[in-house]
Coordinates of N, CA and C in Angstrom, one line a residue:
X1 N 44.7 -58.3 127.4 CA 44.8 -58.6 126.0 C 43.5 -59.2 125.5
X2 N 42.8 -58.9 124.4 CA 41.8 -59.2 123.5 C 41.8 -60.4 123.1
X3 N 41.1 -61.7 123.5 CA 40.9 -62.6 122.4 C 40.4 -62.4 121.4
X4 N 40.6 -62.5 120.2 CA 41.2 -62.7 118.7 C 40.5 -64.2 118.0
X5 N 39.2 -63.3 117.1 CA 38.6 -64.1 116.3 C 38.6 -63.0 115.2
X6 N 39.7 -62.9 114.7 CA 39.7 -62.0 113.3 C 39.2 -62.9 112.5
X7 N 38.5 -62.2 111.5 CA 38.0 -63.1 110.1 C 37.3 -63.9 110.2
X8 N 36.7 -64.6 112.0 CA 36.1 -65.8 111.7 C 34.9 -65.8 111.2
X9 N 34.3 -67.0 110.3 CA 33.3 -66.9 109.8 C 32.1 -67.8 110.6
X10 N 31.4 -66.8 111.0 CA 30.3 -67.1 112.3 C 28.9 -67.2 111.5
X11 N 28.8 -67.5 110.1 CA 27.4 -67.2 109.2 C 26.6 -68.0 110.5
X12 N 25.3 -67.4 110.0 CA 23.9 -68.5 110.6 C 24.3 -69.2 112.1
X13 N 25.6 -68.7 112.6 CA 25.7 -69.3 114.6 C 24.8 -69.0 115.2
X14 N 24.9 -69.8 116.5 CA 23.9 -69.4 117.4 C 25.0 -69.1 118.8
X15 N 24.3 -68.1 118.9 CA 25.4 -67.2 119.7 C 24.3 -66.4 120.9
X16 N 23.0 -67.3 121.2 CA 22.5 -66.6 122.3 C 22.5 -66.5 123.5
X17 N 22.9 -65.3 124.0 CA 23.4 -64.9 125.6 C 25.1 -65.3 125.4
X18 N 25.5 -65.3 123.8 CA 27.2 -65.7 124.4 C 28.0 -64.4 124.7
X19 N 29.1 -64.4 125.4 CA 29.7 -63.4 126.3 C 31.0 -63.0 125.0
X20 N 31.1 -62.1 124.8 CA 32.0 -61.6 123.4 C 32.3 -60.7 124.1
X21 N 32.2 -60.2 124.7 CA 32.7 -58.8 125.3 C 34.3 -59.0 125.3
X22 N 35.0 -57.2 125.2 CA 36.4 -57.5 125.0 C 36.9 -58.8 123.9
X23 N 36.5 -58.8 122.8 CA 36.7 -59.3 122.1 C 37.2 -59.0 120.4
X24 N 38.0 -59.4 119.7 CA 38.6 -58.7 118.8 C 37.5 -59.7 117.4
X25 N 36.8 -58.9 116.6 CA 36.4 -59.7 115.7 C 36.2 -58.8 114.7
X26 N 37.5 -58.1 114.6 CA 37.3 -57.6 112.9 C 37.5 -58.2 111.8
X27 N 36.5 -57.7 111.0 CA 36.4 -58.5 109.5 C 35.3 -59.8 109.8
X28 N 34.9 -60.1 110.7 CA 34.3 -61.3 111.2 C 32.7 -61.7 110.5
X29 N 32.6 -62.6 110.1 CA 31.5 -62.7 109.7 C 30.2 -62.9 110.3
X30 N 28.8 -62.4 110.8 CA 28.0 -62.8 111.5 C 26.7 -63.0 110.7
X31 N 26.6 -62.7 109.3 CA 25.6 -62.9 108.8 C 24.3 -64.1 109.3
X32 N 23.2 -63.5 109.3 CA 22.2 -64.4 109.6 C 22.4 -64.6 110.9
X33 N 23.3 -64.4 112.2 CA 23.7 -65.2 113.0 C 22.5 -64.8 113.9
X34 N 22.4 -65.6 115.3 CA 21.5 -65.1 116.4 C 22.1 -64.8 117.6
X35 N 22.6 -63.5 117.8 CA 22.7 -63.0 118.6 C 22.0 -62.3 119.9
X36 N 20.8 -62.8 119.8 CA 19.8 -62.1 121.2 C 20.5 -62.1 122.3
X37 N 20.7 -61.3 122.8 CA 21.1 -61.0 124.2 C 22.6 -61.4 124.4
X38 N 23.4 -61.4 123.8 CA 25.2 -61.6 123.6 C 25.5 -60.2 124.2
X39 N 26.8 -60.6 125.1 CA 27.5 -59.6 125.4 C 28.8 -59.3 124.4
X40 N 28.7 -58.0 123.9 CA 29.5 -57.5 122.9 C 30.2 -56.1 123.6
X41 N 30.0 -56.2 124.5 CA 30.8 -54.8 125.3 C 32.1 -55.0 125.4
X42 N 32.7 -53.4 124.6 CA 34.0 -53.1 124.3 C 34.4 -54.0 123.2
X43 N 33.6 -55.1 122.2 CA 34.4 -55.5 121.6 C 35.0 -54.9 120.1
X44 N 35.7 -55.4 119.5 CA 36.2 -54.5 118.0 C 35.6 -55.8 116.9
X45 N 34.6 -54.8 116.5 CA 33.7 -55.9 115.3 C 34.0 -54.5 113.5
X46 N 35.2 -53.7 113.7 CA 35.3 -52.9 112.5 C 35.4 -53.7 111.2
X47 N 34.9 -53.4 110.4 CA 34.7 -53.8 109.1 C 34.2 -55.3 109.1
X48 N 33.4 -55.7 110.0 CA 32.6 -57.2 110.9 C 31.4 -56.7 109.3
X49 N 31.1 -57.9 109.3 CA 29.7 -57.9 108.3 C 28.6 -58.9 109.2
X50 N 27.5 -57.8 109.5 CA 26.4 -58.9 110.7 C 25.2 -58.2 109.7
X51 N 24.8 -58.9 108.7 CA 23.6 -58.9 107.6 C 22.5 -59.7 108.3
X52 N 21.0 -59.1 108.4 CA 20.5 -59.9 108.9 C 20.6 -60.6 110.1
X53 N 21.7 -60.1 111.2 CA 21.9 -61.0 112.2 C 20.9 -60.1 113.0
X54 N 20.3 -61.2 114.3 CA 19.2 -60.6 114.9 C 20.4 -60.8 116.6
X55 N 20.4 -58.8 116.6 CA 21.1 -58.7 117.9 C 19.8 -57.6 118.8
X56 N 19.0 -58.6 119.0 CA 17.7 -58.0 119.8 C 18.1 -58.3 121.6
X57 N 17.9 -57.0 122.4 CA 18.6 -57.2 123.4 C 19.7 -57.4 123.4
X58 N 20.9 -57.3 122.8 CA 22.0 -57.4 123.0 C 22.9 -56.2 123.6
X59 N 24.2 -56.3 124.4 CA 24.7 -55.3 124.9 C 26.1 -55.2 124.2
X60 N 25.9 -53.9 123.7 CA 27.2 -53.4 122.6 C 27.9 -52.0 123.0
X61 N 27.6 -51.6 124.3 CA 28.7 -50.3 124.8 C 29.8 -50.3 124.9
X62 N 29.7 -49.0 124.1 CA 31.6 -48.8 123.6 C 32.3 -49.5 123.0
X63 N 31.3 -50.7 122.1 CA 31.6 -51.2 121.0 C 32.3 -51.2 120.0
X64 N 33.0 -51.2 119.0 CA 33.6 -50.3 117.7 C 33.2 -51.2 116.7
X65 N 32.1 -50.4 116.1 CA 31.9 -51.0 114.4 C 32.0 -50.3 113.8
X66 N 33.0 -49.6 113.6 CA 33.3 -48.9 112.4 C 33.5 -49.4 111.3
X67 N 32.6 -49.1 110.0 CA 32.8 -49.4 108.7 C 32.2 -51.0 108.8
X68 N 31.3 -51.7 109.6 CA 30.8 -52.6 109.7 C 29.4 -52.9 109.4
X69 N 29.0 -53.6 108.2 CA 27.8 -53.8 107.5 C 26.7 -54.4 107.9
X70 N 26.1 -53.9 108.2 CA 24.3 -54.5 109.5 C 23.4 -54.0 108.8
X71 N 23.1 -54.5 107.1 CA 21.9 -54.3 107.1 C 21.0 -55.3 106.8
X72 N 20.1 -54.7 107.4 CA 18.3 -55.5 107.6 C 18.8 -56.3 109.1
X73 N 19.5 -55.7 109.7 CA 19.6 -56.6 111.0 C 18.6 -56.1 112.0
X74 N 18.5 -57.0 113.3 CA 17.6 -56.2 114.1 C 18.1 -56.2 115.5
X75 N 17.9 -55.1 116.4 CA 18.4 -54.3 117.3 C 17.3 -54.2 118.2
X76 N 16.1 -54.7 118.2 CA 15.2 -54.4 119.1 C 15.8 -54.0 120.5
X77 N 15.7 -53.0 121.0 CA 16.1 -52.8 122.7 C 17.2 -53.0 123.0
X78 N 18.1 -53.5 121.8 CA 19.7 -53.6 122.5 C 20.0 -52.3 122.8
X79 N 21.5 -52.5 123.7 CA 22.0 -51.2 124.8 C 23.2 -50.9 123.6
X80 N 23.5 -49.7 123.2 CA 24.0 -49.2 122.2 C 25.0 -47.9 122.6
X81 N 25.1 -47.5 123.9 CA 25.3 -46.4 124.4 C 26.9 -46.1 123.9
X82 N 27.5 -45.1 123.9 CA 28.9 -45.1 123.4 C 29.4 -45.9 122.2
X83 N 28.3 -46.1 121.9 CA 29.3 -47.3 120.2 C 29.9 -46.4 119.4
X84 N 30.6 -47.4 118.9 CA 31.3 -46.5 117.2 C 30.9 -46.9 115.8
X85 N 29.9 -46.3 115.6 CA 29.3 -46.7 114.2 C 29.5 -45.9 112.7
X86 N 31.1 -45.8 113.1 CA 31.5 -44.0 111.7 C 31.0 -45.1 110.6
X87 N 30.7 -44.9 109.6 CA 31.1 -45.4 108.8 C 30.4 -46.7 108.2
X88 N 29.8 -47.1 109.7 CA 28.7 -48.4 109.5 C 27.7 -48.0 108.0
X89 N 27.2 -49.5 107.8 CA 25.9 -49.5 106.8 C 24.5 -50.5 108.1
X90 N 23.7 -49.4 108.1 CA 22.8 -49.9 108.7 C 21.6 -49.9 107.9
X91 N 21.6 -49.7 106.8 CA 20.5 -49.4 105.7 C 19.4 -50.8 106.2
X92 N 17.7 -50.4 106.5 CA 17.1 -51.3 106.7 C 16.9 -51.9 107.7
X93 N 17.8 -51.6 109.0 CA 17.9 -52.2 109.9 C 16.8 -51.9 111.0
X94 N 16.2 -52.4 112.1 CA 15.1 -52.5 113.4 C 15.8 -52.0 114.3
X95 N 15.9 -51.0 114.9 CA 16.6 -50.2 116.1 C 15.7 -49.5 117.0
X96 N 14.3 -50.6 116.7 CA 13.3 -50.1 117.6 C 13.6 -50.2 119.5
X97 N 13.7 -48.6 120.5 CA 13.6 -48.8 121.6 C 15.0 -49.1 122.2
X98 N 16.1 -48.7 121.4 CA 17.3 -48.8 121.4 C 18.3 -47.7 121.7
X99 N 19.0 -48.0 122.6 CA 19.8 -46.9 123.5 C 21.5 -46.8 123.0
X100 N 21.4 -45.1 121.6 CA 22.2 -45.3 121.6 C 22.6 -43.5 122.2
X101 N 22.7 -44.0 123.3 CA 23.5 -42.8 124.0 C 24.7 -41.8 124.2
X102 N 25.0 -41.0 123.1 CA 26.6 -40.5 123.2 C 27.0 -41.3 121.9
X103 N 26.2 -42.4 121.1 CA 27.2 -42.9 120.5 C 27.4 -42.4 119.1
X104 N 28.6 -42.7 117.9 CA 29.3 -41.8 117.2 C 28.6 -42.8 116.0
X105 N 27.7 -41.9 115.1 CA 27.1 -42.4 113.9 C 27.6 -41.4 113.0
X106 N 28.7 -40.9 113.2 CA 29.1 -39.8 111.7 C 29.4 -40.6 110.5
X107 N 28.9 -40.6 109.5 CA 29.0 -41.0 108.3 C 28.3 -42.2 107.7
X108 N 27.6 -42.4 108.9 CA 27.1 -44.0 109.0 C 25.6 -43.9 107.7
X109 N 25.2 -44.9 107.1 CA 24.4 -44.7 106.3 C 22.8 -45.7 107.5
X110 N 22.0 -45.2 107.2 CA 20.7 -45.1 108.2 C 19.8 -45.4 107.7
X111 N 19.6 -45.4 105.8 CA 18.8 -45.2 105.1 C 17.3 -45.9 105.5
X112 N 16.2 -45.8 105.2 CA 15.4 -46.7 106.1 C 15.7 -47.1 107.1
X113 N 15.9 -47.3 107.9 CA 15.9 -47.8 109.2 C 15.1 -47.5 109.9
X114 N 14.3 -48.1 111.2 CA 13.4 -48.1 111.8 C 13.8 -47.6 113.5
X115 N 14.1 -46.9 113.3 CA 14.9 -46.1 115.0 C 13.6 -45.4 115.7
X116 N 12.3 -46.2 115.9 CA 11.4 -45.3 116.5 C 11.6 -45.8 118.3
X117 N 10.7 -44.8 119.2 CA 11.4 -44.6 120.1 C 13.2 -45.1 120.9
X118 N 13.7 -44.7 119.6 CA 15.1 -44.8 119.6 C 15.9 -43.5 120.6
X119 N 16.9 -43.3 121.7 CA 17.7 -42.8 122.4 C 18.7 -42.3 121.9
X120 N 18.5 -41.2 121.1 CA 20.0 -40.6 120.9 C 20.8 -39.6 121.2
X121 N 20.5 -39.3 122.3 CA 20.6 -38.4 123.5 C 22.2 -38.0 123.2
X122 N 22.6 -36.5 123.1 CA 24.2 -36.5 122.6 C 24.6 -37.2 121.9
X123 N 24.1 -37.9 121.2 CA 25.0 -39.0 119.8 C 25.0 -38.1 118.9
X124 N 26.3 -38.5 118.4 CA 27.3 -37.3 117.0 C 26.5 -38.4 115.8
X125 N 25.5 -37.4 114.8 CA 25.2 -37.7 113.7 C 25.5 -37.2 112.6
X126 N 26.9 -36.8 112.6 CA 27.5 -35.8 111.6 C 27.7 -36.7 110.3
X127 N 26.9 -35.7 109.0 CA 26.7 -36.8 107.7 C 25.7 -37.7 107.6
X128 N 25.4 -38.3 108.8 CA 24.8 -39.2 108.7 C 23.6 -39.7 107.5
X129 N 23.3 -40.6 107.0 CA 22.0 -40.5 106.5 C 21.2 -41.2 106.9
X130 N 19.8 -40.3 107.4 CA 18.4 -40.8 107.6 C 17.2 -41.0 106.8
X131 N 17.7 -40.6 105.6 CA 17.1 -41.1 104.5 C 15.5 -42.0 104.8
X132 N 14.6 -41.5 104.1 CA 13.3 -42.4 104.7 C 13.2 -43.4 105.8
X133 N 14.3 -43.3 106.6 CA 13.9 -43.3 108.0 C 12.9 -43.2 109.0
X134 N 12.3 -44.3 109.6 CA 11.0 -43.9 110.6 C 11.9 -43.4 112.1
X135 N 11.3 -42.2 112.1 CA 12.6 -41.9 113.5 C 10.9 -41.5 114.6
X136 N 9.8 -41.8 114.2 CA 8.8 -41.3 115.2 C 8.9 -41.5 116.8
X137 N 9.2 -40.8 117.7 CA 9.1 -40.7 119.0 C 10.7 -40.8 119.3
X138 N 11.4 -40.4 118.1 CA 13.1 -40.7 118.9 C 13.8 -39.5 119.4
X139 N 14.4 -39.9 120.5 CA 14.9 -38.8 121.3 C 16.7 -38.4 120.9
X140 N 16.3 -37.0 120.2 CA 17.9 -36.4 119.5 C 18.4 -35.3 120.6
X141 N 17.9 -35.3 121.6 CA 18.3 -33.9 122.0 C 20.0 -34.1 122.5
X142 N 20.1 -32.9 122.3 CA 21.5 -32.5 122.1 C 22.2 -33.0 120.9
X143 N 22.0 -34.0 120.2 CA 22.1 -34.4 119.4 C 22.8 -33.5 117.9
X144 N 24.3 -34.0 117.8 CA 24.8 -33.6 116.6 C 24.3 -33.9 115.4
X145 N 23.2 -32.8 114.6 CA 22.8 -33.4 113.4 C 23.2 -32.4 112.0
X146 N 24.4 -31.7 112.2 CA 25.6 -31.0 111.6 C 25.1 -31.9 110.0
X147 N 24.5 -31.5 109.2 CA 24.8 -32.3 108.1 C 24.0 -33.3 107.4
X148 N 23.3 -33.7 108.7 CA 21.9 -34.7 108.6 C 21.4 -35.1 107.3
X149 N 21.2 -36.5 106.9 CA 20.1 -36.3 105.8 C 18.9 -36.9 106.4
X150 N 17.4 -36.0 106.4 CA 16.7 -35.9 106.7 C 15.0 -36.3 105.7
X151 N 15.8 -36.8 104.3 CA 15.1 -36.3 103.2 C 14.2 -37.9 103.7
X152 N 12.4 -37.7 103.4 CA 11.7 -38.5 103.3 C 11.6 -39.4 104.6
X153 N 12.1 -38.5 105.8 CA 12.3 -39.0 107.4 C 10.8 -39.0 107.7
X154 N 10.5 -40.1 108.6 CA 9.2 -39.8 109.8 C 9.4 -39.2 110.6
X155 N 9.3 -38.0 111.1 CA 9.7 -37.3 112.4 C 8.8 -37.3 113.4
X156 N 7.6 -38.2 113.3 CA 6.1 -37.9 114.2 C 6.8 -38.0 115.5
X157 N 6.4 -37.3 116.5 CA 6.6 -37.3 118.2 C 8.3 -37.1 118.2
X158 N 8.7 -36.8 117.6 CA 10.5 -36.9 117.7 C 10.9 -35.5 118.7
X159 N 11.9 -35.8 119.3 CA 12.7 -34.9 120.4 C 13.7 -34.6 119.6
X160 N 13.7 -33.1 119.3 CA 14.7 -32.4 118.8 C 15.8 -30.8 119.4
X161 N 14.7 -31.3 120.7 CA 15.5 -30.3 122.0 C 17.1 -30.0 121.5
X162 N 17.4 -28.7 121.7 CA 19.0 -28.6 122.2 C 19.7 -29.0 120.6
X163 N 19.3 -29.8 119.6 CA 19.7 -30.5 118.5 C 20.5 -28.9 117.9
X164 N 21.9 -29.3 117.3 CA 22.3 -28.8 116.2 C 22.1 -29.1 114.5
X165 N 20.8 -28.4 114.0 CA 20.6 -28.8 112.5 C 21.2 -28.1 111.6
X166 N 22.3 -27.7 111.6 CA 23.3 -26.6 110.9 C 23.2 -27.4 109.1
X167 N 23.0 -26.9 108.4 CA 23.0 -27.5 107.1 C 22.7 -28.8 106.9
X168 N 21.3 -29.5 107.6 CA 21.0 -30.8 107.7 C 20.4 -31.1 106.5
X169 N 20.2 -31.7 105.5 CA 19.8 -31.6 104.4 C 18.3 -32.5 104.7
X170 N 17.2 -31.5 104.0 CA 16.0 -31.6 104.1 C 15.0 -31.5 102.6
X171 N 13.7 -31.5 103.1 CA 13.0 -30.9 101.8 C 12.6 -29.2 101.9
X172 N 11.9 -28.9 101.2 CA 11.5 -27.5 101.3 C 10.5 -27.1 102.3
X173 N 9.6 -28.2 102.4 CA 8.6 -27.8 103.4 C 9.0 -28.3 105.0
X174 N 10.1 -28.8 104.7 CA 10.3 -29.5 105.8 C 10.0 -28.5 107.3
X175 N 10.6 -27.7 107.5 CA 10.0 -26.4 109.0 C 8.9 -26.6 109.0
X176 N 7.8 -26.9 108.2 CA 6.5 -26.6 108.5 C 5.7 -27.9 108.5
X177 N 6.2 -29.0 108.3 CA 6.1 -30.2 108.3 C 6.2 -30.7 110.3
X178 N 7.1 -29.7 110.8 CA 7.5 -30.4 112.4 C 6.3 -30.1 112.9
X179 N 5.4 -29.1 112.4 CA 4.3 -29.0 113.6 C 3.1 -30.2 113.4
X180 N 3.3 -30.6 112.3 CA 2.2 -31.8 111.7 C 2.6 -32.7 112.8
X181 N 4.3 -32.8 112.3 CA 4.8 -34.2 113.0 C 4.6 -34.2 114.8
X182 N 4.2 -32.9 115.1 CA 4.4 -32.4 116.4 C 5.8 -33.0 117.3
X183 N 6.8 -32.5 116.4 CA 8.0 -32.7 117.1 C 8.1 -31.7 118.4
X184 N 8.7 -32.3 119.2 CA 8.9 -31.1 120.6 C 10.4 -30.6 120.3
X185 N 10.9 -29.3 120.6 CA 11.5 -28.5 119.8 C 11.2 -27.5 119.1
X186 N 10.7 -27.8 118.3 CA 10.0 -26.9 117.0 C 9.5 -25.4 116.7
X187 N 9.4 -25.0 117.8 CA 9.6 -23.4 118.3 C 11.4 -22.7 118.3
X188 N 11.8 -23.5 118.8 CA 13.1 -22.7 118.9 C 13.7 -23.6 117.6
X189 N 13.2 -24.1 116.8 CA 14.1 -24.8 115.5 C 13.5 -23.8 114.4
X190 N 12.2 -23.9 114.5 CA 11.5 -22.4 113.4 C 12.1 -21.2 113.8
X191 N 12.3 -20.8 115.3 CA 13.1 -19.2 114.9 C 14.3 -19.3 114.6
X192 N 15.3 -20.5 114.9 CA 16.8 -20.1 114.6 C 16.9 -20.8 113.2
X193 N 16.5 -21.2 112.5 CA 16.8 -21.9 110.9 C 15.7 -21.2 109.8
X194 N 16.5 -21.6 108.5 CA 15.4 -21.1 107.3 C 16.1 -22.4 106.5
X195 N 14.9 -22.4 105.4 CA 15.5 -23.5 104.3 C 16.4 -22.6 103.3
X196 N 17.5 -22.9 103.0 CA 18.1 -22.6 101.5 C 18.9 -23.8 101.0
X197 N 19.0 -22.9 99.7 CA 20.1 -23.6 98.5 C 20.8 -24.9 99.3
X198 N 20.8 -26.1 98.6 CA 21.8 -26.7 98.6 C 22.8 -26.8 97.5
X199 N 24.0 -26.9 97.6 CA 25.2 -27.0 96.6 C 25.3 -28.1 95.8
X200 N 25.2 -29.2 96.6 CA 25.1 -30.4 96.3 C 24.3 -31.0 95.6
X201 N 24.6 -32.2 94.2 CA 23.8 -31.8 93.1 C 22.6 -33.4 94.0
X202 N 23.0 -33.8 94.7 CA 21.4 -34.9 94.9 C 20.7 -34.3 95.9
X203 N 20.9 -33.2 97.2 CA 19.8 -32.4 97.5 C 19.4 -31.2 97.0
X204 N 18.6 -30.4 97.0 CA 18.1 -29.4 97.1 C 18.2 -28.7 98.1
X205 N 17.7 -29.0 99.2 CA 17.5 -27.7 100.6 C 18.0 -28.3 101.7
X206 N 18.5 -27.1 102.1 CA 19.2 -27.5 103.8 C 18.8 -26.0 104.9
X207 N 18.9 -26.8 106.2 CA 18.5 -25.8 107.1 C 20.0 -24.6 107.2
X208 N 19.8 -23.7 107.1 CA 21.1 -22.3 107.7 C 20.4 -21.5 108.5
X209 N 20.9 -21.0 109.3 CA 20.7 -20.1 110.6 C 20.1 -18.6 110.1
X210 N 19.0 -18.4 111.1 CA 18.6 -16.9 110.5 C 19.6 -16.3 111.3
X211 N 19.9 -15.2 110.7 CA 20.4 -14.5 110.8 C 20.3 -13.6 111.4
X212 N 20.6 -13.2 112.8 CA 19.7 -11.7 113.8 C 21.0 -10.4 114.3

């Protein structure tokens, strides 16, 4: 059974290297808090508000923050691998060098954020938005990006091996922009995609499959 800090309000704590793992803290408050290097593995922080909290080094596998508000927080090098972030607001946030492996960012908002040499090796980014995003040198391969928003992204040195970009919403130049960014991939993402129409009235273009 889960010890049970629902609701608690943890503003500005200092919580470094504390052991949270298996821990129930939904709704919980962490604003401002300092979490460097706290164990958070397995715990349930859903609809948790950590504004500004600095979880640099920290370990959050198989985590669940779903629909939990982290922005401008920072993440330097914390272990991220299997988290649950549907839903999160990460707008602004430092996720420099950060391992999120496998883990589930569908719907999660990303906007700015700083995910350079970030690990997203099989992580589901369905919806997601990357919105002016610095993603330079991050590793997507295999990576679900079904939907992507990609508009005003850094792509320099980015790994987009194996990546599904099925209707990832882009700019117009965007295909011809990978070779600048010298993304690796980019051969087999120029023969299988073209830009067209988007439906949707705040993009314009999205990648669809050529057709052979």
């Amino acid at each position: 059974m889960k010890t049970s800090f629902l609701g608690a309000d943890l503003r500005n704590a200092n919580l470094v290297g504390a052991d949270l793992s298996n821990t129930d803290l939904r709704e919980a408050n962490f604003d401002n808090a300092n979490l460097t290097g706290a164990n958070l593995n397995n715990a349930i922080l859903k609809k948790a508000s950590l504004q500004k909290a600095n979880l640099s080094g920290a370990k959050l596998e198989e985590t669940n923050l779903k629909n939990s508000d982290m922005q401008w927080s920072e993440f330097q090098a914390a272990e991220l691998a299997g988290v649950f972030l549907n839903g999160a607001n990460l707008s602004n946030a430092k996720l420099r060098k950060v391992d999120l492996t496998g883990a589930d960012l569908r719907w999660a908002n990303l906007s700015n954020v700083f995910l350079t040499e970030a690990n997203l090796t099989n992580a589901n980014l369905l919806e997601t938005d990357l919105s002016q995003a610095n993603l330079e040198q991050a590793n997507f391969t295999e990576a679900n990006l079904i939907t992507t928003v990609f508009n005003g992204a850094n792509l320099t040195g980015a790994n987009l091996t194996g990546a599904d970009l099925l209707a990832a919403k882009v700019e117009e130049n965007w295909l011809k922009k990978l070779d600048t960014w010298q993304v690796i991939g980019v051969k087999e993402i120029q023969a299988s995609y073209e830009i067209g129409e988007e439906a949707l009235p705040q993009y314009k273009y999205k990648l669809i499959k050529i057709k052979k």
